Amino acid sequence: MASKNLKLLINPLNNENPITVQVLGICSALAVTVQVKPALIMALSVTVVTGFSNLIIASLRNTIPPRIRIIVQLVVIAALVIIVDQLLKAYVYDVSKKLSVFVGLIITNCILMGRLEAFAMANKPWESFLDGIGNGFGYGMILVVVSVLRELFGSGSLLGFQLIPQSFYEAGYKDNGMMILPPMALITVGIIIWIQRTKNRKLIEK
Amino acid sequence: MENLFDLFVRNVFIENMIFAYFLGMCSYLAVSKTLKTSVGLGIAVIFVITVTVPVNWLLEKYLLKAGALAWLGPAFANFDLSFLSFLLFIAVIAAIVQLIEMVIEKFSPSLYNALGIFLPLIAVNCAVLGAALFMQEREYGTIAEATVYGFGAGFGWALAIVVLAAIREKIRYSNIPAPLRGLGISFILTGLLAIAFMGFMGIKI
């Protein structure tokens, strides 16, 4: 794979991370991260939708009249999301229930519109596809990190397996119930941004 | 009536769009830099949600729900079009936003200028679609409930963005660690605000 294409995949993981740098797609990132499993499935769904919507829009980019492009984009995204939603309902019903409205909200996930407008409308299909997948991964990475922290400290388990031994609880260790509540998702992401920008100083806002 | 008031208060303070469900975070973080623009966007969002939720409620009741087509005749009673709801909801929202934009431009140019670019952006604000989907999931019984729910959800969103904008204007002169400036501190502030709002939990009117 050419190095330019590789860059499209790698860049969104750190320097151009959709959540911590581009500030896109935050809503769902916070809401589905109480446990690791829904977060993983959400990350996968978003990656599929970003990849394919970028591919489709990039293939159509020369035929879409610019005045109605937003509606065309929304229709493509909505159709893909409906497919994903039906698949989730068919194969992982319990997770689909847990994600509730947030699967539908992938439609208005700003990552999608953001990448379509900023990248797919001006680039070739294959590059756009890679850009979509890369951004999906960048988004997924933050989701997984946040959900691992929240599930580990909030309920002492990972993917449903008890990780903190029973003897700890007998010795007086308690799960931090705060981690499961919504506010801690915000604060966790805030701290992740802090750590990332300490390491990567050119991202600091003046 | 009491029921409706309870619904309103619950959606503004307890089930707040931002603090409990994190909907509409993107524009929330991007626009809350100054108080004036936040107020403008807040009003626009209240307006759009209050209009779109009842319209989507009608669609849901008479078109999408399982058996909703029964009014067309017994032959249609078995249709279940609910898989189309995402597509229809987003189309309705985009269309209504466009319509509202044109109406405001014609009748109140000053309001139009004040709202500026925010109106078209609202179509992709997840709080608006989110409100429609929550309306669907919670199965509100009457159109009055759906309208009040929409107004409450929009009002809660507007309240949140105005509060954050006011705080961000104040902290401009504080000495925040450089990597935390801007986005990082906004997240943490929102988290702290959310903790404060959790104090309303369990209130019954």
mmCIF file of N, CA, C and O in Angstrom, chain B residues 48-131:
data_model
loop_
_atom_site.group_PDB
_atom_site.id
_atom_site.type_symbol
_atom_site.label_atom_id
_atom_site.label_comp_id
_atom_site.label_asym_id
_atom_site.label_seq_id
_atom_site.Cartn_x
_atom_site.Cartn_y
_atom_site.Cartn_z
ATOM 1 N N VAL B 48 -36.887 24.491 16.541
ATOM 2 C CA VAL B 48 -36.905 23.364 15.609
ATOM 3 C C VAL B 48 -37.400 22.093 16.298
ATOM 4 O O VAL B 48 -38.231 21.364 15.749
ATOM 5 N N ILE B 49 -36.922 21.821 17.516
ATOM 6 C CA ILE B 49 -37.362 20.574 18.179
ATOM 7 C C ILE B 49 -38.858 20.635 18.469
ATOM 8 O O ILE B 49 -39.581 19.665 18.269
ATOM 9 N N THR B 50 -39.343 21.809 18.920
ATOM 10 C CA THR B 50 -40.765 21.914 19.254
ATOM 11 C C THR B 50 -41.638 21.675 18.026
ATOM 12 O O THR B 50 -42.751 21.184 18.135
ATOM 13 N N VAL B 51 -41.134 22.040 16.844
ATOM 14 C CA VAL B 51 -41.932 21.800 15.636
ATOM 15 C C VAL B 51 -41.765 20.367 15.124
ATOM 16 O O VAL B 51 -42.738 19.714 14.749
ATOM 17 N N THR B 52 -40.527 19.852 15.127
ATOM 18 C CA THR B 52 -40.306 18.561 14.473
ATOM 19 C C THR B 52 -40.852 17.385 15.274
ATOM 20 O O THR B 52 -41.331 16.422 14.680
ATOM 21 N N VAL B 53 -40.771 17.438 16.612
ATOM 22 C CA VAL B 53 -41.223 16.277 17.386
ATOM 23 C C VAL B 53 -42.703 15.971 17.147
ATOM 24 O O VAL B 53 -43.053 14.820 16.846
ATOM 25 N N PRO B 54 -43.620 16.960 17.247
ATOM 26 C CA PRO B 54 -45.028 16.616 16.963
ATOM 27 C C PRO B 54 -45.259 16.131 15.533
ATOM 28 O O PRO B 54 -46.059 15.217 15.324
ATOM 29 N N VAL B 55 -44.556 16.729 14.568
ATOM 30 C CA VAL B 55 -44.740 16.278 13.182
ATOM 31 C C VAL B 55 -44.306 14.821 13.042
ATOM 32 O O VAL B 55 -45.010 13.984 12.451
ATOM 33 N N ASN B 56 -43.155 14.503 13.635
ATOM 34 C CA ASN B 56 -42.697 13.121 13.569
ATOM 35 C C ASN B 56 -43.615 12.189 14.343
ATOM 36 O O ASN B 56 -43.756 11.021 14.007
ATOM 37 N N TRP B 57 -44.223 12.746 15.411
ATOM 38 C CA TRP B 57 -45.171 11.931 16.182
ATOM 39 C C TRP B 57 -46.354 11.524 15.298
ATOM 40 O O TRP B 57 -46.790 10.370 15.300
ATOM 41 N N LEU B 58 -46.858 12.498 14.505
ATOM 42 C CA LEU B 58 -47.967 12.190 13.592
ATOM 43 C C LEU B 58 -47.552 11.128 12.572
ATOM 44 O O LEU B 58 -48.304 10.193 12.300
ATOM 45 N N LEU B 59 -46.352 11.292 12.024
ATOM 46 C CA LEU B 59 -45.847 10.315 11.059
ATOM 47 C C LEU B 59 -45.796 8.929 11.671
ATOM 48 O O LEU B 59 -46.224 7.943 11.076
ATOM 49 N N GLU B 60 -45.248 8.889 12.893
ATOM 50 C CA GLU B 60 -45.104 7.627 13.595
ATOM 51 C C GLU B 60 -46.469 6.977 13.808
ATOM 52 O O GLU B 60 -46.658 5.796 13.559
ATOM 53 N N LYS B 61 -47.454 7.795 14.233
ATOM 54 C CA LYS B 61 -48.748 7.239 14.592
ATOM 55 C C LYS B 61 -49.550 6.793 13.373
ATOM 56 O O LYS B 61 -50.193 5.762 13.383
ATOM 57 N N TYR B 62 -49.489 7.596 12.292
ATOM 58 C CA TYR B 62 -50.361 7.301 11.162
ATOM 59 C C TYR B 62 -49.659 6.652 9.974
ATOM 60 O O TYR B 62 -50.272 6.400 8.955
ATOM 61 N N LEU B 63 -48.346 6.414 10.077
ATOM 62 C CA LEU B 63 -47.660 5.860 8.921
ATOM 63 C C LEU B 63 -46.719 4.710 9.276
ATOM 64 O O LEU B 63 -46.705 3.689 8.598
ATOM 65 N N LEU B 64 -45.960 4.885 10.370
ATOM 66 C CA LEU B 64 -44.826 3.993 10.547
ATOM 67 C C LEU B 64 -45.062 2.820 11.482
ATOM 68 O O LEU B 64 -44.558 1.725 11.265
ATOM 69 N N LYS B 65 -45.845 3.065 12.559
ATOM 70 C CA LYS B 65 -45.974 2.042 13.592
ATOM 71 C C LYS B 65 -46.634 0.781 13.036
ATOM 72 O O LYS B 65 -47.380 0.844 12.062
ATOM 73 N N ALA B 66 -46.359 -0.348 13.675
ATOM 74 C CA ALA B 66 -46.995 -1.585 13.237
ATOM 75 C C ALA B 66 -48.507 -1.405 13.292
ATOM 76 O O ALA B 66 -49.073 -1.028 14.318
ATOM 77 N N GLY B 67 -49.186 -1.648 12.179
ATOM 78 C CA GLY B 67 -50.636 -1.503 12.143
ATOM 79 C C GLY B 67 -51.111 -0.071 12.005
ATOM 80 O O GLY B 67 -52.311 0.200 12.077
ATOM 81 N N ALA B 68 -50.158 0.872 11.796
ATOM 82 C CA ALA B 68 -50.555 2.280 11.754
ATOM 83 C C ALA B 68 -51.336 2.621 10.501
ATOM 84 O O ALA B 68 -52.041 3.619 10.455
ATOM 85 N N LEU B 69 -51.201 1.802 9.459
ATOM 86 C CA LEU B 69 -51.875 2.125 8.215
ATOM 87 C C LEU B 69 -53.330 1.656 8.194
ATOM 88 O O LEU B 69 -53.993 1.716 7.158
ATOM 89 N N ALA B 70 -53.832 1.186 9.343
ATOM 90 C CA ALA B 70 -55.177 0.627 9.378
ATOM 91 C C ALA B 70 -56.231 1.619 8.897
ATOM 92 O O ALA B 70 -57.266 1.221 8.372
ATOM 93 N N TRP B 71 -55.957 2.924 9.046
ATOM 94 C CA TRP B 71 -56.950 3.927 8.621
ATOM 95 C C TRP B 71 -57.156 3.936 7.113
ATOM 96 O O TRP B 71 -58.121 4.488 6.607
ATOM 97 N N LEU B 72 -56.241 3.306 6.372
ATOM 98 C CA LEU B 72 -56.412 3.236 4.925
ATOM 99 C C LEU B 72 -57.384 2.130 4.523
ATOM 100 O O LEU B 72 -57.810 2.058 3.382
ATOM 101 N N GLY B 73 -57.683 1.258 5.449
ATOM 102 C CA GLY B 73 -58.552 0.121 5.125
ATOM 103 C C GLY B 73 -57.959 -1.140 5.706
ATOM 104 O O GLY B 73 -56.770 -1.174 6.050
ATOM 105 N N PRO B 74 -58.755 -2.177 5.874
ATOM 106 C CA PRO B 74 -58.300 -3.400 6.532
ATOM 107 C C PRO B 74 -57.126 -4.070 5.808
ATOM 108 O O PRO B 74 -56.317 -4.745 6.428
ATOM 109 N N ALA B 75 -57.012 -3.860 4.500
ATOM 110 C CA ALA B 75 -55.949 -4.529 3.765
ATOM 111 C C ALA B 75 -54.565 -4.042 4.200
ATOM 112 O O ALA B 75 -53.562 -4.728 4.031
ATOM 113 N N PHE B 76 -54.521 -2.834 4.761
ATOM 114 C CA PHE B 76 -53.224 -2.258 5.129
ATOM 115 C C PHE B 76 -52.870 -2.478 6.593
ATOM 116 O O PHE B 76 -51.845 -2.018 7.051
ATOM 117 N N ALA B 77 -53.773 -3.174 7.317
ATOM 118 C CA ALA B 77 -53.601 -3.220 8.772
ATOM 119 C C ALA B 77 -52.353 -3.964 9.215
ATOM 120 O O ALA B 77 -51.859 -3.762 10.310
ATOM 121 N N ASN B 78 -51.814 -4.807 8.343
ATOM 122 C CA ASN B 78 -50.677 -5.618 8.793
ATOM 123 C C ASN B 78 -49.316 -5.027 8.457
ATOM 124 O O ASN B 78 -48.292 -5.625 8.743
ATOM 125 N N PHE B 79 -49.301 -3.854 7.854
ATOM 126 C CA PHE B 79 -48.009 -3.291 7.481
ATOM 127 C C PHE B 79 -47.252 -2.769 8.695
ATOM 128 O O PHE B 79 -47.828 -2.189 9.604
ATOM 129 N N ASP B 80 -45.950 -2.977 8.695
ATOM 130 C CA ASP B 80 -45.096 -2.410 9.736
ATOM 131 C C ASP B 80 -43.940 -1.724 9.033
ATOM 132 O O ASP B 80 -43.025 -2.368 8.532
ATOM 133 N N LEU B 81 -44.008 -0.398 8.966
ATOM 134 C CA LEU B 81 -42.982 0.337 8.224
ATOM 135 C C LEU B 81 -41.932 0.933 9.146
ATOM 136 O O LEU B 81 -41.203 1.832 8.750
ATOM 137 N N SER B 82 -41.856 0.434 10.404
ATOM 138 C CA SER B 82 -41.002 1.155 11.349
ATOM 139 C C SER B 82 -39.523 1.148 10.942
ATOM 140 O O SER B 82 -38.758 1.973 11.411
ATOM 141 N N PHE B 83 -39.132 0.229 10.046
ATOM 142 C CA PHE B 83 -37.717 0.252 9.630
ATOM 143 C C PHE B 83 -37.393 1.489 8.802
ATOM 144 O O PHE B 83 -36.237 1.821 8.603
ATOM 145 N N LEU B 84 -38.439 2.178 8.316
ATOM 146 C CA LEU B 84 -38.192 3.391 7.525
ATOM 147 C C LEU B 84 -38.067 4.638 8.385
ATOM 148 O O LEU B 84 -37.851 5.721 7.866
ATOM 149 N N SER B 85 -38.212 4.468 9.725
ATOM 150 C CA SER B 85 -38.364 5.685 10.527
ATOM 151 C C SER B 85 -37.140 6.591 10.476
ATOM 152 O O SER B 85 -37.290 7.808 10.414
ATOM 153 N N PHE B 86 -35.923 6.014 10.467
ATOM 154 C CA PHE B 86 -34.733 6.887 10.430
ATOM 155 C C PHE B 86 -34.788 7.798 9.212
ATOM 156 O O PHE B 86 -34.593 9.005 9.290
ATOM 157 N N LEU B 87 -35.077 7.160 8.072
ATOM 158 C CA LEU B 87 -35.046 7.885 6.810
ATOM 159 C C LEU B 87 -36.095 8.997 6.798
ATOM 160 O O LEU B 87 -35.820 10.134 6.438
ATOM 161 N N LEU B 88 -37.316 8.647 7.243
ATOM 162 C CA LEU B 88 -38.384 9.649 7.214
ATOM 163 C C LEU B 88 -38.134 10.756 8.216
ATOM 164 O O LEU B 88 -38.337 11.926 7.921
ATOM 165 N N PHE B 89 -37.703 10.391 9.430
ATOM 166 C CA PHE B 89 -37.478 11.408 10.452
ATOM 167 C C PHE B 89 -36.451 12.420 9.976
ATOM 168 O O PHE B 89 -36.640 13.631 10.091
ATOM 169 N N ILE B 90 -35.328 11.918 9.441
ATOM 170 C CA ILE B 90 -34.270 12.852 9.058
ATOM 171 C C ILE B 90 -34.728 13.694 7.868
ATOM 172 O O ILE B 90 -34.417 14.884 7.782
ATOM 173 N N ALA B 91 -35.526 13.091 6.985
ATOM 174 C CA ALA B 91 -36.023 13.866 5.844
ATOM 175 C C ALA B 91 -36.957 14.968 6.327
ATOM 176 O O ALA B 91 -36.875 16.114 5.873
ATOM 177 N N VAL B 92 -37.853 14.616 7.280
ATOM 178 C CA VAL B 92 -38.771 15.623 7.817
ATOM 179 C C VAL B 92 -37.994 16.742 8.499
ATOM 180 O O VAL B 92 -38.280 17.934 8.301
ATOM 181 N N ILE B 93 -36.991 16.361 9.270
ATOM 182 C CA ILE B 93 -36.223 17.384 9.979
ATOM 183 C C ILE B 93 -35.525 18.313 8.988
ATOM 184 O O ILE B 93 -35.611 19.541 9.094
ATOM 185 N N ALA B 94 -34.874 17.716 7.978
ATOM 186 C CA ALA B 94 -34.175 18.550 7.001
ATOM 187 C C ALA B 94 -35.154 19.465 6.280
ATOM 188 O O ALA B 94 -34.884 20.655 6.075
ATOM 189 N N ALA B 95 -36.331 18.931 5.934
ATOM 190 C CA ALA B 95 -37.312 19.744 5.219
ATOM 191 C C ALA B 95 -37.842 20.865 6.096
ATOM 192 O O ALA B 95 -37.965 22.017 5.645
ATOM 193 N N ILE B 96 -38.153 20.551 7.369
ATOM 194 C CA ILE B 96 -38.714 21.586 8.240
ATOM 195 C C ILE B 96 -37.690 22.679 8.516
ATOM 196 O O ILE B 96 -38.017 23.867 8.535
ATOM 197 N N VAL B 97 -36.425 22.267 8.694
ATOM 198 C CA VAL B 97 -35.393 23.282 8.922
ATOM 199 C C VAL B 97 -35.320 24.230 7.731
ATOM 200 O O VAL B 97 -35.276 25.452 7.879
ATOM 201 N N GLN B 98 -35.371 23.639 6.534
ATOM 202 C CA GLN B 98 -35.341 24.453 5.319
ATOM 203 C C GLN B 98 -36.532 25.415 5.280
ATOM 204 O O GLN B 98 -36.392 26.600 4.986
ATOM 205 N N LEU B 99 -37.704 24.870 5.626
ATOM 206 C CA LEU B 99 -38.930 25.660 5.604
ATOM 207 C C LEU B 99 -38.861 26.804 6.609
ATOM 208 O O LEU B 99 -39.144 27.963 6.284
ATOM 209 N N ILE B 100 -38.440 26.456 7.836
ATOM 210 C CA ILE B 100 -38.350 27.482 8.875
ATOM 211 C C ILE B 100 -37.392 28.580 8.436
ATOM 212 O O ILE B 100 -37.646 29.770 8.605
ATOM 213 N N GLU B 101 -36.291 28.151 7.804
ATOM 214 C CA GLU B 101 -35.311 29.127 7.357
ATOM 215 C C GLU B 101 -35.949 30.109 6.380
ATOM 216 O O GLU B 101 -35.764 31.329 6.490
ATOM 217 N N MET B 102 -36.736 29.583 5.436
ATOM 218 C CA MET B 102 -37.347 30.461 4.441
ATOM 219 C C MET B 102 -38.384 31.381 5.070
ATOM 220 O O MET B 102 -38.456 32.565 4.758
ATOM 221 N N VAL B 103 -39.190 30.831 6.003
ATOM 222 C CA VAL B 103 -40.219 31.648 6.651
ATOM 223 C C VAL B 103 -39.578 32.775 7.450
ATOM 224 O O VAL B 103 -39.988 33.944 7.350
ATOM 225 N N ILE B 104 -38.557 32.426 8.230
ATOM 226 C CA ILE B 104 -37.912 33.463 9.052
ATOM 227 C C ILE B 104 -37.271 34.522 8.162
ATOM 228 O O ILE B 104 -37.368 35.723 8.424
ATOM 229 N N GLU B 105 -36.654 34.087 7.076
ATOM 230 C CA GLU B 105 -35.988 35.038 6.196
ATOM 231 C C GLU B 105 -36.990 36.040 5.654
ATOM 232 O O GLU B 105 -36.697 37.226 5.500
ATOM 233 N N LYS B 106 -38.214 35.558 5.364
ATOM 234 C CA LYS B 106 -39.215 36.420 4.753
ATOM 235 C C LYS B 106 -39.835 37.374 5.765
ATOM 236 O O LYS B 106 -40.007 38.553 5.500
ATOM 237 N N PHE B 107 -40.167 36.829 6.961
ATOM 238 C CA PHE B 107 -40.955 37.637 7.883
ATOM 239 C C PHE B 107 -40.124 38.369 8.928
ATOM 240 O O PHE B 107 -40.585 39.352 9.484
ATOM 241 N N SER B 108 -38.954 37.868 9.253
ATOM 242 C CA SER B 108 -38.163 38.561 10.272
ATOM 243 C C SER B 108 -36.692 38.527 9.897
ATOM 244 O O SER B 108 -35.920 37.736 10.432
ATOM 245 N N PRO B 109 -36.297 39.410 8.984
ATOM 246 C CA PRO B 109 -34.897 39.397 8.548
ATOM 247 C C PRO B 109 -33.916 39.605 9.695
ATOM 248 O O PRO B 109 -32.808 39.066 9.664
ATOM 249 N N SER B 110 -34.342 40.362 10.728
ATOM 250 C CA SER B 110 -33.382 40.609 11.814
ATOM 251 C C SER B 110 -33.097 39.324 12.578
ATOM 252 O O SER B 110 -31.945 39.023 12.915
ATOM 253 N N LEU B 111 -34.154 38.529 12.830
ATOM 254 C CA LEU B 111 -33.941 37.243 13.503
ATOM 255 C C LEU B 111 -33.112 36.327 12.610
ATOM 256 O O LEU B 111 -32.221 35.616 13.070
ATOM 257 N N TYR B 112 -33.386 36.416 11.301
ATOM 258 C CA TYR B 112 -32.646 35.577 10.355
ATOM 259 C C TYR B 112 -31.155 35.892 10.408
ATOM 260 O O TYR B 112 -30.312 35.000 10.444
ATOM 261 N N ASN B 113 -30.853 37.188 10.451
ATOM 262 C CA ASN B 113 -29.440 37.553 10.519
ATOM 263 C C ASN B 113 -28.825 37.119 11.828
ATOM 264 O O ASN B 113 -27.659 36.722 11.884
ATOM 265 N N ALA B 114 -29.616 37.199 12.924
ATOM 266 C CA ALA B 114 -29.072 36.828 14.222
ATOM 267 C C ALA B 114 -28.770 35.333 14.277
ATOM 268 O O ALA B 114 -27.762 34.914 14.847
ATOM 269 N N LEU B 115 -29.631 34.520 13.671
ATOM 270 C CA LEU B 115 -29.408 33.075 13.718
ATOM 271 C C LEU B 115 -28.339 32.647 12.708
ATOM 272 O O LEU B 115 -27.629 31.675 12.922
ATOM 273 N N GLY B 116 -28.267 33.404 11.599
ATOM 274 C CA GLY B 116 -27.190 33.191 10.634
ATOM 275 C C GLY B 116 -27.043 31.762 10.181
ATOM 276 O O GLY B 116 -28.013 31.106 9.797
ATOM 277 N N ILE B 117 -25.797 31.271 10.249
ATOM 278 C CA ILE B 117 -25.526 29.937 9.718
ATOM 279 C C ILE B 117 -26.074 28.829 10.599
ATOM 280 O O ILE B 117 -26.029 27.669 10.224
ATOM 281 N N PHE B 118 -26.590 29.160 11.797
ATOM 282 C CA PHE B 118 -26.959 28.080 12.705
ATOM 283 C C PHE B 118 -28.163 27.296 12.235
ATOM 284 O O PHE B 118 -28.267 26.112 12.473
ATOM 285 N N LEU B 119 -29.094 27.992 11.577
ATOM 286 C CA LEU B 119 -30.309 27.298 11.168
ATOM 287 C C LEU B 119 -30.035 26.063 10.309
ATOM 288 O O LEU B 119 -30.454 24.968 10.668
ATOM 289 N N PRO B 120 -29.319 26.197 9.177
ATOM 290 C CA PRO B 120 -29.073 24.991 8.379
ATOM 291 C C PRO B 120 -28.307 23.915 9.149
ATOM 292 O O PRO B 120 -28.526 22.726 8.950
ATOM 293 N N LEU B 121 -27.423 24.345 10.046
ATOM 294 C CA LEU B 121 -26.629 23.365 10.800
ATOM 295 C C LEU B 121 -27.492 22.509 11.711
ATOM 296 O O LEU B 121 -27.115 21.395 12.069
ATOM 297 N N ILE B 122 -28.651 23.038 12.105
ATOM 298 C CA ILE B 122 -29.475 22.312 13.070
ATOM 299 C C ILE B 122 -29.977 20.993 12.495
ATOM 300 O O ILE B 122 -30.211 20.034 13.223
ATOM 301 N N ALA B 123 -30.099 20.929 11.156
ATOM 302 C CA ALA B 123 -30.579 19.684 10.547
ATOM 303 C C ALA B 123 -29.731 18.501 10.971
ATOM 304 O O ALA B 123 -30.240 17.391 11.122
ATOM 305 N N VAL B 124 -28.434 18.718 11.153
ATOM 306 C CA VAL B 124 -27.593 17.599 11.544
ATOM 307 C C VAL B 124 -27.207 17.665 13.017
ATOM 308 O O VAL B 124 -26.242 17.051 13.439
ATOM 309 N N ASN B 125 -27.977 18.420 13.804
ATOM 310 C CA ASN B 125 -27.733 18.428 15.244
ATOM 311 C C ASN B 125 -28.375 17.175 15.831
ATOM 312 O O ASN B 125 -29.570 16.958 15.669
ATOM 313 N N CYS B 126 -27.573 16.335 16.510
ATOM 314 C CA CYS B 126 -28.147 15.059 16.921
ATOM 315 C C CYS B 126 -29.231 15.232 17.974
ATOM 316 O O CYS B 126 -30.058 14.351 18.168
ATOM 317 N N ALA B 127 -29.291 16.388 18.658
ATOM 318 C CA ALA B 127 -30.359 16.575 19.637
ATOM 319 C C ALA B 127 -31.728 16.533 18.962
ATOM 320 O O ALA B 127 -32.691 16.035 19.529
ATOM 321 N N VAL B 128 -31.813 17.030 17.726
ATOM 322 C CA VAL B 128 -33.118 17.091 17.059
ATOM 323 C C VAL B 128 -33.584 15.691 16.653
ATOM 324 O O VAL B 128 -34.702 15.270 16.972
ATOM 325 N N LEU B 129 -32.701 14.957 15.982
ATOM 326 C CA LEU B 129 -33.073 13.583 15.626
ATOM 327 C C LEU B 129 -33.233 12.743 16.885
ATOM 328 O O LEU B 129 -34.127 11.901 16.975
ATOM 329 N N GLY B 130 -32.364 12.981 17.865
ATOM 330 C CA GLY B 130 -32.443 12.239 19.120
ATOM 331 C C GLY B 130 -33.794 12.410 19.775
ATOM 332 O O GLY B 130 -34.400 11.446 20.251
ATOM 333 N N ALA B 131 -34.296 13.648 19.802
ATOM 334 C CA ALA B 131 -35.610 13.892 20.413
ATOM 335 C C ALA B 131 -36.684 13.101 19.676
ATOM 336 O O ALA B 131 -37.557 12.494 20.298
#
